[in-house]
Amino acid sequence: MKIEFTNTIDQTGAVCVAVYAKNKTSSAADVMDTATDGMVRKAIASARFTGKAGQVLEVLAPSGVKADRVIIAGVGSQQDNMEQAWESFGAGVMQKLITSGVSAITFVVGALDGAHAARIVFGAMLAAYRFDQHRTTLSDDKKPSVTHIRIAGEQHASAKQQYAALHELAQGVYLARDLVSEPGNIVNPESFAARVQQLEVHGLEIEILNEKDMAKLGMHSLLSVGAGSNYGSKLAIMKWSGGKKGDAPVVLVGKGVTFDTGGISLKPSNGMWDMKGDMGGAAAVTGAMRALAGRKANANVIGIVGLVENMPDAAATRPGDIITSANGQTIEVQNTDAEGRLVLVDALWYGITSFKPCRIIDLATLTGAIIVSLGQENGGLFSNDDSLANDLSAAGAASGEPLWRLPLGSGYDKLIDTPNADMKNIGGAGAGSITAAQFLQRFVGDVPWAHLDIAGMAWKDKRADPRESVWATGFGVRLLERFISLSHED
Ligand code: BES
Ligand code: ZN
Ligand code: ZN
């Protein structure tokens, strides 16, 4: 995508103007209305157009201007978060035009401030994402036609400058969506680790541990999950040291089950293909690290992803097997499909013992139960620290990737006791997301920790927001990047 910031209006392709409410047009819309003999007002009056963020009206072959199309798009007027409204505005226009045949979109923004103008481009970029590379027979009319985004306005220089960091963020979201979308035969623990290794070019320091390294460290909880796979399990570590030397880092940990069959506790076959996305937590952490490095964040942040494939096999872990985690606690694996927590606890242990973090946050597509609780509207948030939970909630609201906090407590904790070992890896019939979080909490001690269960958010069958793509959302990248900027940068 070619992106330009200018103060001259190029009328080739589509020209887009904003409307705040039915009777509240932008000055650019007014100029357009005059040039076209009242077309903008007529179009608004003849459609059910209220100016809500994301609403789009399209006028083809307008007279009075050179543009092929005039796009009248809503941005809304009374939002608590105008940043997001402008993102939705840009995204709505891109969704409408991406395969329309138009190659250039010019957003005419008048005196709009640079920060909001930059958000238009960011929203449009999020909406322009496609996962088409495996479609060899896609007809031309279904291929994207838009190759240019232009912002024409007085604050173009400031917009350009502020967009630079958002472009890196968009690249992080794209990376996460790619990782989640790719099937298990393409993104497996080894190829995922290789993709992480490539992030070195952005200034991240990368380290990859293999099975031998992890066995030496005693990480048998993580290793037990990959025991049935032909791929070698990996732990990939990404370091970004943009903060003060010696400041304790924030550690981000991701569940990277590149395919979850359930193992010997095999999942039903119908819908199992979705489990190619069971590395959504690892994808979010990887995408966030890519974004933070790209924009040279003033913070020390470490990303750790536990990469395994959960397969049934003669070498696979059996239900009832007892394993010892790296911190010495023993686990009775009653269900091999509750594997995410087994991966996370050793990755959390590695993060805590190696880096002494000020805060540690894990992200995982951990439980189907979180979808029962929260649907696909909020990620689940669990934490042993109110200030961390509040910071994450604030970042979620600001970024448009919302979280909802759920409780922890000793009553829930008891549900994972077993007479055969220190704990079992499943609870009882109820509160499945909470017992999973209790399991993790047994490994973090007093380090401020939060767990985000994003099983309902990492992919969606239907697009819920114009900024999202059809399946993989990239959920977590924008949230984590915002969390670092709001809470860990000056
Ligand atoms: N990867 C799944 C959770 C999941 C389900 C993610 C649906 C996304 C959509 C996880 O490994 C799993 O299978 N969890 C089990 C836990 C149970 C056995 C205690 C579940 O949720 O059923
Ligand atoms: Zn599972
Ligand atoms: Zn899983």
PDB file of C-alpha atoms in Angstrom, residues 22 39-51 55-59 72:
ATOM      1  CA  LYS A  22     -27.093  13.932   9.729  1.00  0.00           C
ATOM      2  CA  MET A  39     -24.995  16.257  -4.184  1.00  0.00           C
ATOM      3  CA  VAL A  40     -23.656  15.515  -0.700  1.00  0.00           C
ATOM      4  CA  ARG A  41     -26.771  16.827   1.027  1.00  0.00           C
ATOM      5  CA  LYS A  42     -29.050  15.122  -1.481  1.00  0.00           C
ATOM      6  CA  ALA A  43     -27.250  11.806  -1.003  1.00  0.00           C
ATOM      7  CA  ILE A  44     -27.534  12.057   2.792  1.00  0.00           C
ATOM      8  CA  ALA A  45     -31.203  12.971   2.592  1.00  0.00           C
ATOM      9  CA  SER A  46     -32.044  10.138   0.236  1.00  0.00           C
ATOM     10  CA  ALA A  47     -30.416   7.407   2.309  1.00  0.00           C
ATOM     11  CA  ARG A  48     -30.798   6.236   5.892  1.00  0.00           C
ATOM     12  CA  PHE A  49     -27.528   7.891   6.786  1.00  0.00           C
ATOM     13  CA  THR A  50     -27.052   9.208  10.305  1.00  0.00           C
ATOM     14  CA  GLY A  51     -23.309   9.879  10.281  1.00  0.00           C
ATOM     15  CA  GLN A  55     -21.400   4.259   7.880  1.00  0.00           C
ATOM     16  CA  VAL A  56     -20.519   4.754   4.216  1.00  0.00           C
ATOM     17  CA  LEU A  57     -22.433   6.267   1.267  1.00  0.00           C
ATOM     18  CA  GLU A  58     -21.024   6.024  -2.209  1.00  0.00           C
ATOM     19  CA  VAL A  59     -21.846   8.252  -5.187  1.00  0.00           C
ATOM     20  CA  ILE A  72     -19.518  10.216   2.256  1.00  0.00           C
TER      21      ILE A  72
END
